[in-house]
Amino acid sequence: MSGEAPSGDRGGFRGGFGGGRPRGRGRGRGRGGAKPEKEWVPLTKLGRLVKAGHIKSLEQIYLHSLVVKEPEIIDQLTGGSLKDEVLKIMPVQKQTRAGQRTRFKAVVAIGDSNGHIGLGVKGSKEVANAIRAAIQVAKLSIVPVRRGYWGNNIGQPHTVPVKVTSKCGSVMVRLVPAPRGTGIVASPVPKKLLQLAGIEDVYTCSKGQTATLANFAKATYGALAKTYSFLTPDLWAETVFEKSPYQEHTDFLAQDHPIAMQHR
């Protein structure tokens, strides 16, 4: 028997020092770069119509009161014109047997500064995931904002057409039309929402616990959404409704869907 251990055995140590599989933090960090984005495969009838080009604007969706369940639909129709604004990230805690469980709640507003606004609130264990999820929720809650004039109908619409009021919790927000050149007379939270909605001139009034930012933002969002609920004389003309896109493109929707083919 020789006293030397074989070179591959290293005296009984498995792998030896510096041999075998590399050990380090992270899995595959820095390998391959960023992953390519997957192609969007729509799961709803509305998504299939949007991807095929049968629906080309958000107004067609609002006209027939269709429900949007996929955020990719909004991305496809807006063409990347949406801007998002993180209004607040706040920690929230839940008492459990093991102690306190801390999560993060994100409040995000989204809009194209051209008559569309959305608001999303979502919580998650990590800040980045909360923001990402809140943006998805905001896209699904996008509503049209009607703009009007303070006096004569000269130039482009610049303010809210009528006085609108909305309430969330104890916070009440009132929007009042303002003359051209006034600007947005509001505190920082509603001002961001009004800018994303495309309102240039407006007076605002608020009551209640406005320090509760989520309720303050929701009340402003509700007031902007109400601008189309007021029937002014210029909307008295009878609306000639067309067929719903689901009825108009029945033959297209009857075709086999790739997702349905996979489950057969």
PDB file of C-alpha atoms in Angstrom:
ATOM      1  CA  MET A   1       0.000   0.000   0.000  1.00  0.00           C
ATOM      2  CA  SER A   2       1.352   3.377  -0.855  1.00  0.00           C
ATOM      3  CA  GLY A   3       0.924   6.239   1.590  1.00  0.00           C
ATOM      4  CA  GLU A   4      -0.094   8.711  -1.126  1.00  0.00           C
ATOM      5  CA  ALA A   5      -3.732   9.313  -1.920  1.00  0.00           C
ATOM      6  CA  PRO A   6      -4.687   9.283  -5.565  1.00  0.00           C
ATOM      7  CA  SER A   7      -4.510  12.673  -7.265  1.00  0.00           C
ATOM      8  CA  GLY A   8      -8.201  12.680  -8.084  1.00  0.00           C
ATOM      9  CA  ASP A   9      -9.240  11.805  -4.520  1.00  0.00           C
ATOM     10  CA  ARG A  10      -7.425  14.626  -2.682  1.00  0.00           C
ATOM     11  CA  GLY A  11      -7.148  12.635   0.546  1.00  0.00           C
ATOM     12  CA  GLY A  12     -10.815  11.714   0.746  1.00  0.00           C
ATOM     13  CA  PHE A  13     -12.136  15.280   0.334  1.00  0.00           C
ATOM     14  CA  ARG A  14     -14.886  15.396  -2.266  1.00  0.00           C
ATOM     15  CA  GLY A  15     -13.904  17.884  -4.956  1.00  0.00           C
ATOM     16  CA  GLY A  16     -11.007  19.283  -2.917  1.00  0.00           C
ATOM     17  CA  PHE A  17     -10.363  22.983  -2.609  1.00  0.00           C
ATOM     18  CA  GLY A  18     -11.549  25.019  -5.581  1.00  0.00           C
ATOM     19  CA  GLY A  19     -12.731  21.966  -7.519  1.00  0.00           C
ATOM     20  CA  GLY A  20     -16.155  20.822  -8.581  1.00  0.00           C
ATOM     21  CA  ARG A  21     -19.191  23.065  -9.033  1.00  0.00           C
ATOM     22  CA  PRO A  22     -18.638  26.801  -8.473  1.00  0.00           C
ATOM     23  CA  ARG A  23     -20.403  28.043  -5.375  1.00  0.00           C
ATOM     24  CA  GLY A  24     -21.657  31.570  -5.185  1.00  0.00           C
ATOM     25  CA  ARG A  25     -24.661  33.762  -4.494  1.00  0.00           C
ATOM     26  CA  GLY A  26     -27.373  34.033  -7.073  1.00  0.00           C
ATOM     27  CA  ARG A  27     -28.305  31.630  -9.787  1.00  0.00           C
ATOM     28  CA  GLY A  28     -26.918  32.410 -13.188  1.00  0.00           C
ATOM     29  CA  ARG A  29     -26.201  36.036 -12.422  1.00  0.00           C
ATOM     30  CA  GLY A  30     -24.831  37.822 -15.457  1.00  0.00           C
ATOM     31  CA  ARG A  31     -25.425  34.948 -17.858  1.00  0.00           C
ATOM     32  CA  GLY A  32     -27.132  35.485 -21.170  1.00  0.00           C
ATOM     33  CA  GLY A  33     -28.278  39.079 -20.540  1.00  0.00           C
ATOM     34  CA  ALA A  34     -31.945  40.139 -20.506  1.00  0.00           C
ATOM     35  CA  LYS A  35     -34.575  37.647 -21.555  1.00  0.00           C
ATOM     36  CA  PRO A  36     -36.537  38.507 -24.691  1.00  0.00           C
ATOM     37  CA  GLU A  37     -40.146  39.500 -24.118  1.00  0.00           C
ATOM     38  CA  LYS A  38     -42.715  36.824 -24.840  1.00  0.00           C
ATOM     39  CA  GLU A  39     -45.245  37.446 -27.561  1.00  0.00           C
ATOM     40  CA  TRP A  40     -48.660  38.398 -26.199  1.00  0.00           C
ATOM     41  CA  VAL A  41     -51.218  35.618 -26.586  1.00  0.00           C
ATOM     42  CA  PRO A  42     -54.669  37.105 -25.854  1.00  0.00           C
ATOM     43  CA  LEU A  43     -56.959  35.102 -23.581  1.00  0.00           C
ATOM     44  CA  THR A  44     -60.218  37.033 -24.055  1.00  0.00           C
ATOM     45  CA  LYS A  45     -62.437  37.814 -27.023  1.00  0.00           C
ATOM     46  CA  LEU A  46     -61.636  41.505 -26.722  1.00  0.00           C
ATOM     47  CA  GLY A  47     -57.909  40.780 -26.689  1.00  0.00           C
ATOM     48  CA  ARG A  48     -58.184  38.689 -29.853  1.00  0.00           C
ATOM     49  CA  LEU A  49     -60.076  41.471 -31.645  1.00  0.00           C
ATOM     50  CA  VAL A  50     -57.514  44.098 -30.563  1.00  0.00           C
ATOM     51  CA  LYS A  51     -54.519  42.016 -31.635  1.00  0.00           C
ATOM     52  CA  ALA A  52     -56.131  41.277 -34.999  1.00  0.00           C
ATOM     53  CA  GLY A  53     -56.743  44.999 -35.589  1.00  0.00           C
ATOM     54  CA  HIS A  54     -60.551  44.885 -35.544  1.00  0.00           C
ATOM     55  CA  ILE A  55     -60.632  47.338 -32.595  1.00  0.00           C
ATOM     56  CA  LYS A  56     -58.316  50.306 -33.066  1.00  0.00           C
ATOM     57  CA  SER A  57     -59.168  52.767 -30.274  1.00  0.00           C
ATOM     58  CA  LEU A  58     -60.234  52.879 -26.642  1.00  0.00           C
ATOM     59  CA  GLU A  59     -63.355  54.836 -27.629  1.00  0.00           C
ATOM     60  CA  GLN A  60     -64.763  51.757 -29.368  1.00  0.00           C
ATOM     61  CA  ILE A  61     -64.414  49.857 -26.092  1.00  0.00           C
ATOM     62  CA  TYR A  62     -66.066  52.641 -24.067  1.00  0.00           C
ATOM     63  CA  LEU A  63     -68.930  53.019 -26.581  1.00  0.00           C
ATOM     64  CA  HIS A  64     -70.015  49.394 -26.106  1.00  0.00           C
ATOM     65  CA  SER A  65     -69.033  49.185 -22.397  1.00  0.00           C
ATOM     66  CA  LEU A  66     -66.713  46.234 -22.963  1.00  0.00           C
ATOM     67  CA  VAL A  67     -64.783  44.874 -19.989  1.00  0.00           C
ATOM     68  CA  VAL A  68     -60.983  45.038 -20.270  1.00  0.00           C
ATOM     69  CA  LYS A  69     -59.322  42.136 -18.445  1.00  0.00           C
ATOM     70  CA  GLU A  70     -55.856  42.221 -20.038  1.00  0.00           C
ATOM     71  CA  PRO A  71     -53.446  45.158 -19.573  1.00  0.00           C
ATOM     72  CA  GLU A  72     -51.813  44.338 -22.927  1.00  0.00           C
ATOM     73  CA  ILE A  73     -54.998  45.575 -24.606  1.00  0.00           C
ATOM     74  CA  ILE A  74     -54.350  49.072 -23.243  1.00  0.00           C
ATOM     75  CA  ASP A  75     -50.678  48.919 -24.322  1.00  0.00           C
ATOM     76  CA  GLN A  76     -51.708  47.906 -27.835  1.00  0.00           C
ATOM     77  CA  LEU A  77     -54.304  50.673 -28.252  1.00  0.00           C
ATOM     78  CA  THR A  78     -52.345  53.528 -26.664  1.00  0.00           C
ATOM     79  CA  GLY A  79     -49.109  52.796 -28.513  1.00  0.00           C
ATOM     80  CA  GLY A  80     -46.845  53.486 -25.537  1.00  0.00           C
ATOM     81  CA  SER A  81     -48.188  57.003 -24.877  1.00  0.00           C
ATOM     82  CA  LEU A  82     -49.092  56.235 -21.250  1.00  0.00           C
ATOM     83  CA  LYS A  83     -47.021  57.726 -18.446  1.00  0.00           C
ATOM     84  CA  ASP A  84     -47.091  56.394 -14.907  1.00  0.00           C
ATOM     85  CA  GLU A  85     -46.509  58.277 -11.677  1.00  0.00           C
ATOM     86  CA  VAL A  86     -45.854  56.571  -8.334  1.00  0.00           C
ATOM     87  CA  LEU A  87     -47.820  58.654  -5.845  1.00  0.00           C
ATOM     88  CA  LYS A  88     -46.847  56.807  -2.666  1.00  0.00           C
ATOM     89  CA  ILE A  89     -45.269  53.626  -1.339  1.00  0.00           C
ATOM     90  CA  MET A  90     -46.289  52.862   2.220  1.00  0.00           C
ATOM     91  CA  PRO A  91     -45.534  49.889   4.493  1.00  0.00           C
ATOM     92  CA  VAL A  92     -48.517  48.050   5.924  1.00  0.00           C
ATOM     93  CA  GLN A  93     -48.304  45.497   8.712  1.00  0.00           C
ATOM     94  CA  LYS A  94     -50.348  42.510   9.790  1.00  0.00           C
ATOM     95  CA  GLN A  95     -50.064  40.913  13.216  1.00  0.00           C
ATOM     96  CA  THR A  96     -49.509  37.153  13.088  1.00  0.00           C
ATOM     97  CA  ARG A  97     -48.514  34.512  15.635  1.00  0.00           C
ATOM     98  CA  ALA A  98     -44.897  34.736  14.468  1.00  0.00           C
ATOM     99  CA  GLY A  99     -44.878  38.517  14.803  1.00  0.00           C
ATOM    100  CA  GLN A 100     -45.561  41.347  12.392  1.00  0.00           C
ATOM    101  CA  ARG A 101     -45.691  40.730   8.657  1.00  0.00           C
ATOM    102  CA  THR A 102     -44.675  43.819   6.692  1.00  0.00           C
ATOM    103  CA  ARG A 103     -45.799  44.380   3.126  1.00  0.00           C
ATOM    104  CA  PHE A 104     -45.605  47.420   0.830  1.00  0.00           C
ATOM    105  CA  LYS A 105     -48.591  49.128  -0.766  1.00  0.00           C
ATOM    106  CA  ALA A 106     -48.059  51.206  -3.905  1.00  0.00           C
ATOM    107  CA  VAL A 107     -50.405  53.879  -5.267  1.00  0.00           C
ATOM    108  CA  VAL A 108     -49.781  54.519  -8.986  1.00  0.00           C
ATOM    109  CA  ALA A 109     -51.533  56.877 -11.414  1.00  0.00           C
ATOM    110  CA  ILE A 110     -51.333  56.412 -15.170  1.00  0.00           C
ATOM    111  CA  GLY A 111     -52.464  58.608 -18.061  1.00  0.00           C
ATOM    112  CA  ASP A 112     -51.660  59.899 -21.540  1.00  0.00           C
ATOM    113  CA  SER A 113     -52.334  63.641 -20.918  1.00  0.00           C
ATOM    114  CA  ASN A 114     -55.010  63.373 -23.602  1.00  0.00           C
ATOM    115  CA  GLY A 115     -58.236  62.472 -21.848  1.00  0.00           C
ATOM    116  CA  HIS A 116     -57.454  59.101 -20.234  1.00  0.00           C
ATOM    117  CA  ILE A 117     -56.638  58.412 -16.585  1.00  0.00           C
ATOM    118  CA  GLY A 118     -56.226  55.297 -14.440  1.00  0.00           C
ATOM    119  CA  LEU A 119     -55.442  54.634 -10.790  1.00  0.00           C
ATOM    120  CA  GLY A 120     -54.078  51.442  -9.237  1.00  0.00           C
ATOM    121  CA  VAL A 121     -53.402  50.353  -5.642  1.00  0.00           C
ATOM    122  CA  LYS A 122     -51.649  47.077  -4.918  1.00  0.00           C
ATOM    123  CA  GLY A 123     -49.630  45.485  -2.125  1.00  0.00           C
ATOM    124  CA  SER A 124     -46.745  43.030  -2.242  1.00  0.00           C
ATOM    125  CA  LYS A 125     -43.813  41.768  -0.193  1.00  0.00           C
ATOM    126  CA  GLU A 126     -41.352  43.741  -2.349  1.00  0.00           C
ATOM    127  CA  VAL A 127     -41.564  47.348  -3.514  1.00  0.00           C
ATOM    128  CA  ALA A 128     -40.768  46.590  -7.162  1.00  0.00           C
ATOM    129  CA  ASN A 129     -43.485  43.916  -7.361  1.00  0.00           C
ATOM    130  CA  ALA A 130     -46.015  46.246  -5.726  1.00  0.00           C
ATOM    131  CA  ILE A 131     -45.313  49.023  -8.246  1.00  0.00           C
ATOM    132  CA  ARG A 132     -45.447  46.612 -11.181  1.00  0.00           C
ATOM    133  CA  ALA A 133     -48.761  45.152 -10.026  1.00  0.00           C
ATOM    134  CA  ALA A 134     -50.238  48.611  -9.321  1.00  0.00           C
ATOM    135  CA  ILE A 135     -49.405  49.687 -12.889  1.00  0.00           C
ATOM    136  CA  GLN A 136     -51.263  46.637 -14.216  1.00  0.00           C
ATOM    137  CA  VAL A 137     -54.296  47.478 -12.052  1.00  0.00           C
ATOM    138  CA  ALA A 138     -54.163  51.127 -13.207  1.00  0.00           C
ATOM    139  CA  LYS A 139     -54.184  50.059 -16.860  1.00  0.00           C
ATOM    140  CA  LEU A 140     -57.296  47.968 -16.295  1.00  0.00           C
ATOM    141  CA  SER A 141     -59.063  50.912 -14.617  1.00  0.00           C
ATOM    142  CA  ILE A 142     -58.425  53.540 -17.319  1.00  0.00           C
ATOM    143  CA  VAL A 143     -61.468  55.756 -17.916  1.00  0.00           C
ATOM    144  CA  PRO A 144     -62.122  58.586 -20.408  1.00  0.00           C
ATOM    145  CA  VAL A 145     -62.048  62.167 -19.126  1.00  0.00           C
ATOM    146  CA  ARG A 146     -64.293  64.754 -20.774  1.00  0.00           C
ATOM    147  CA  ARG A 147     -62.804  68.195 -21.257  1.00  0.00           C
ATOM    148  CA  GLY A 148     -64.616  71.441 -22.026  1.00  0.00           C
ATOM    149  CA  TYR A 149     -64.458  75.235 -21.979  1.00  0.00           C
ATOM    150  CA  TRP A 150     -64.888  77.890 -19.323  1.00  0.00           C
ATOM    151  CA  GLY A 151     -66.388  80.500 -21.670  1.00  0.00           C
ATOM    152  CA  ASN A 152     -66.526  80.631 -25.460  1.00  0.00           C
ATOM    153  CA  ASN A 153     -65.659  77.500 -27.396  1.00  0.00           C
ATOM    154  CA  ILE A 154     -62.383  78.834 -28.789  1.00  0.00           C
ATOM    155  CA  GLY A 155     -59.376  76.617 -29.356  1.00  0.00           C
ATOM    156  CA  GLN A 156     -58.919  73.205 -27.788  1.00  0.00           C
ATOM    157  CA  PRO A 157     -60.830  72.092 -24.644  1.00  0.00           C
ATOM    158  CA  HIS A 158     -58.792  73.032 -21.588  1.00  0.00           C
ATOM    159  CA  THR A 159     -60.840  72.499 -18.414  1.00  0.00           C
ATOM    160  CA  VAL A 160     -63.582  70.329 -16.948  1.00  0.00           C
ATOM    161  CA  PRO A 161     -66.967  70.957 -18.651  1.00  0.00           C
ATOM    162  CA  VAL A 162     -69.004  71.160 -15.401  1.00  0.00           C
ATOM    163  CA  LYS A 163     -68.524  71.173 -11.638  1.00  0.00           C
ATOM    164  CA  VAL A 164     -67.992  67.603 -10.440  1.00  0.00           C
ATOM    165  CA  THR A 165     -67.677  66.201  -6.937  1.00  0.00           C
ATOM    166  CA  SER A 166     -66.559  62.826  -5.630  1.00  0.00           C
ATOM    167  CA  LYS A 167     -65.891  61.334  -2.226  1.00  0.00           C
ATOM    168  CA  CYS A 168     -63.769  58.493  -0.863  1.00  0.00           C
ATOM    169  CA  GLY A 169     -63.678  57.864   2.862  1.00  0.00           C
ATOM    170  CA  SER A 170     -63.789  61.263   4.527  1.00  0.00           C
ATOM    171  CA  VAL A 171     -62.086  63.017   1.597  1.00  0.00           C
ATOM    172  CA  MET A 172     -64.303  65.070  -0.714  1.00  0.00           C
ATOM    173  CA  VAL A 173     -62.877  66.621  -3.905  1.00  0.00           C
ATOM    174  CA  ARG A 174     -64.651  69.192  -6.063  1.00  0.00           C
ATOM    175  CA  LEU A 175     -63.444  70.309  -9.495  1.00  0.00           C
ATOM    176  CA  VAL A 176     -64.579  73.681 -10.840  1.00  0.00           C
ATOM    177  CA  PRO A 177     -64.006  74.984 -14.411  1.00  0.00           C
ATOM    178  CA  ALA A 178     -61.441  77.781 -14.681  1.00  0.00           C
ATOM    179  CA  PRO A 179     -60.606  80.379 -17.370  1.00  0.00           C
ATOM    180  CA  ARG A 180     -57.819  79.693 -19.828  1.00  0.00           C
ATOM    181  CA  GLY A 181     -54.406  80.518 -18.383  1.00  0.00           C
ATOM    182  CA  THR A 182     -55.390  79.856 -14.765  1.00  0.00           C
ATOM    183  CA  GLY A 183     -53.454  76.609 -14.493  1.00  0.00           C
ATOM    184  CA  ILE A 184     -54.183  73.766 -12.105  1.00  0.00           C
ATOM    185  CA  VAL A 185     -55.008  75.248  -8.695  1.00  0.00           C
ATOM    186  CA  ALA A 186     -54.629  72.132  -6.551  1.00  0.00           C
ATOM    187  CA  SER A 187     -52.438  70.396  -4.011  1.00  0.00           C
ATOM    188  CA  PRO A 188     -49.670  68.069  -5.272  1.00  0.00           C
ATOM    189  CA  VAL A 189     -51.694  64.794  -5.285  1.00  0.00           C
ATOM    190  CA  PRO A 190     -54.691  65.881  -7.408  1.00  0.00           C
ATOM    191  CA  LYS A 191     -52.422  68.067  -9.516  1.00  0.00           C
ATOM    192  CA  LYS A 192     -50.491  65.013 -10.773  1.00  0.00           C
ATOM    193  CA  LEU A 193     -53.731  63.220 -11.636  1.00  0.00           C
ATOM    194  CA  LEU A 194     -55.149  66.256 -13.435  1.00  0.00           C
ATOM    195  CA  GLN A 195     -51.960  66.668 -15.461  1.00  0.00           C
ATOM    196  CA  LEU A 196     -52.012  63.003 -16.500  1.00  0.00           C
ATOM    197  CA  ALA A 197     -55.662  63.435 -17.524  1.00  0.00           C
ATOM    198  CA  GLY A 198     -54.843  66.394 -19.798  1.00  0.00           C
ATOM    199  CA  ILE A 199     -56.636  69.102 -17.785  1.00  0.00           C
ATOM    200  CA  GLU A 200     -54.863  72.459 -18.155  1.00  0.00           C
ATOM    201  CA  ASP A 201     -57.008  74.866 -16.099  1.00  0.00           C
ATOM    202  CA  VAL A 202     -59.152  74.003 -13.077  1.00  0.00           C
ATOM    203  CA  TYR A 203     -60.009  75.124  -9.555  1.00  0.00           C
ATOM    204  CA  THR A 204     -60.202  72.464  -6.844  1.00  0.00           C
ATOM    205  CA  CYS A 205     -61.718  72.243  -3.394  1.00  0.00           C
ATOM    206  CA  SER A 206     -61.098  69.437  -0.907  1.00  0.00           C
ATOM    207  CA  LYS A 207     -62.410  68.509   2.535  1.00  0.00           C
ATOM    208  CA  GLY A 208     -61.676  65.773   5.017  1.00  0.00           C
ATOM    209  CA  GLN A 209     -58.520  63.882   5.953  1.00  0.00           C
ATOM    210  CA  THR A 210     -56.534  64.633   2.814  1.00  0.00           C
ATOM    211  CA  ALA A 211     -53.385  63.267   4.471  1.00  0.00           C
ATOM    212  CA  THR A 212     -54.775  59.830   3.604  1.00  0.00           C
ATOM    213  CA  LEU A 213     -53.214  59.922   0.151  1.00  0.00           C
ATOM    214  CA  ALA A 214     -54.944  56.840  -1.276  1.00  0.00           C
ATOM    215  CA  ASN A 215     -58.425  58.247  -0.509  1.00  0.00           C
ATOM    216  CA  PHE A 216     -57.394  61.690  -1.813  1.00  0.00           C
ATOM    217  CA  ALA A 217     -56.255  60.153  -5.111  1.00  0.00           C
ATOM    218  CA  LYS A 218     -59.356  57.934  -5.398  1.00  0.00           C
ATOM    219  CA  ALA A 219     -61.670  60.917  -4.813  1.00  0.00           C
ATOM    220  CA  THR A 220     -59.911  62.911  -7.554  1.00  0.00           C
ATOM    221  CA  TYR A 221     -60.048  59.917  -9.896  1.00  0.00           C
ATOM    222  CA  GLY A 222     -63.768  59.523  -9.183  1.00  0.00           C
ATOM    223  CA  ALA A 223     -64.428  63.191  -9.930  1.00  0.00           C
ATOM    224  CA  LEU A 224     -62.626  62.936 -13.281  1.00  0.00           C
ATOM    225  CA  ALA A 225     -64.562  59.774 -14.150  1.00  0.00           C
ATOM    226  CA  LYS A 226     -67.853  61.612 -13.497  1.00  0.00           C
ATOM    227  CA  THR A 227     -67.204  64.194 -16.230  1.00  0.00           C
ATOM    228  CA  TYR A 228     -68.925  61.936 -18.801  1.00  0.00           C
ATOM    229  CA  SER A 229     -71.877  61.144 -16.526  1.00  0.00           C
ATOM    230  CA  PHE A 230     -73.318  64.683 -16.797  1.00  0.00           C
ATOM    231  CA  LEU A 231     -75.542  65.067 -19.870  1.00  0.00           C
ATOM    232  CA  THR A 232     -75.014  68.560 -21.325  1.00  0.00           C
ATOM    233  CA  PRO A 233     -77.122  69.911 -24.238  1.00  0.00           C
ATOM    234  CA  ASP A 234     -74.417  69.140 -26.808  1.00  0.00           C
ATOM    235  CA  LEU A 235     -74.898  65.441 -25.966  1.00  0.00           C
ATOM    236  CA  TRP A 236     -78.677  65.481 -26.420  1.00  0.00           C
ATOM    237  CA  ALA A 237     -78.445  64.219 -29.998  1.00  0.00           C
ATOM    238  CA  GLU A 238     -79.491  60.583 -30.318  1.00  0.00           C
ATOM    239  CA  THR A 239     -76.544  58.223 -30.511  1.00  0.00           C
ATOM    240  CA  VAL A 240     -76.715  55.772 -33.369  1.00  0.00           C
ATOM    241  CA  PHE A 241     -75.265  52.574 -31.956  1.00  0.00           C
ATOM    242  CA  GLU A 242     -73.540  50.106 -34.186  1.00  0.00           C
ATOM    243  CA  LYS A 243     -73.288  46.379 -33.619  1.00  0.00           C
ATOM    244  CA  SER A 244     -71.115  45.246 -30.752  1.00  0.00           C
ATOM    245  CA  PRO A 245     -67.661  44.102 -31.916  1.00  0.00           C
ATOM    246  CA  TYR A 246     -68.513  40.637 -30.595  1.00  0.00           C
ATOM    247  CA  GLN A 247     -71.504  40.470 -32.971  1.00  0.00           C
ATOM    248  CA  GLU A 248     -69.775  42.163 -35.884  1.00  0.00           C
ATOM    249  CA  HIS A 249     -66.781  39.795 -35.840  1.00  0.00           C
ATOM    250  CA  THR A 250     -68.572  36.593 -34.883  1.00  0.00           C
ATOM    251  CA  ASP A 251     -66.951  34.613 -37.690  1.00  0.00           C
ATOM    252  CA  PHE A 252     -63.457  35.642 -36.566  1.00  0.00           C
ATOM    253  CA  LEU A 253     -64.138  34.717 -32.936  1.00  0.00           C
ATOM    254  CA  ALA A 254     -65.565  31.364 -33.994  1.00  0.00           C
ATOM    255  CA  GLN A 255     -62.195  30.304 -35.353  1.00  0.00           C
ATOM    256  CA  ASP A 256     -60.038  28.003 -33.256  1.00  0.00           C
ATOM    257  CA  HIS A 257     -58.017  29.854 -30.658  1.00  0.00           C
ATOM    258  CA  PRO A 258     -54.427  28.700 -30.059  1.00  0.00           C
ATOM    259  CA  ILE A 259     -54.978  28.421 -26.293  1.00  0.00           C
ATOM    260  CA  ALA A 260     -58.131  26.364 -26.798  1.00  0.00           C
ATOM    261  CA  MET A 261     -56.282  24.107 -29.253  1.00  0.00           C
ATOM    262  CA  GLN A 262     -53.641  23.355 -26.594  1.00  0.00           C
ATOM    263  CA  HIS A 263     -56.237  22.175 -24.067  1.00  0.00           C
ATOM    264  CA  ARG A 264     -57.891  19.725 -26.462  1.00  0.00           C
TER     265      ARG A 264
END
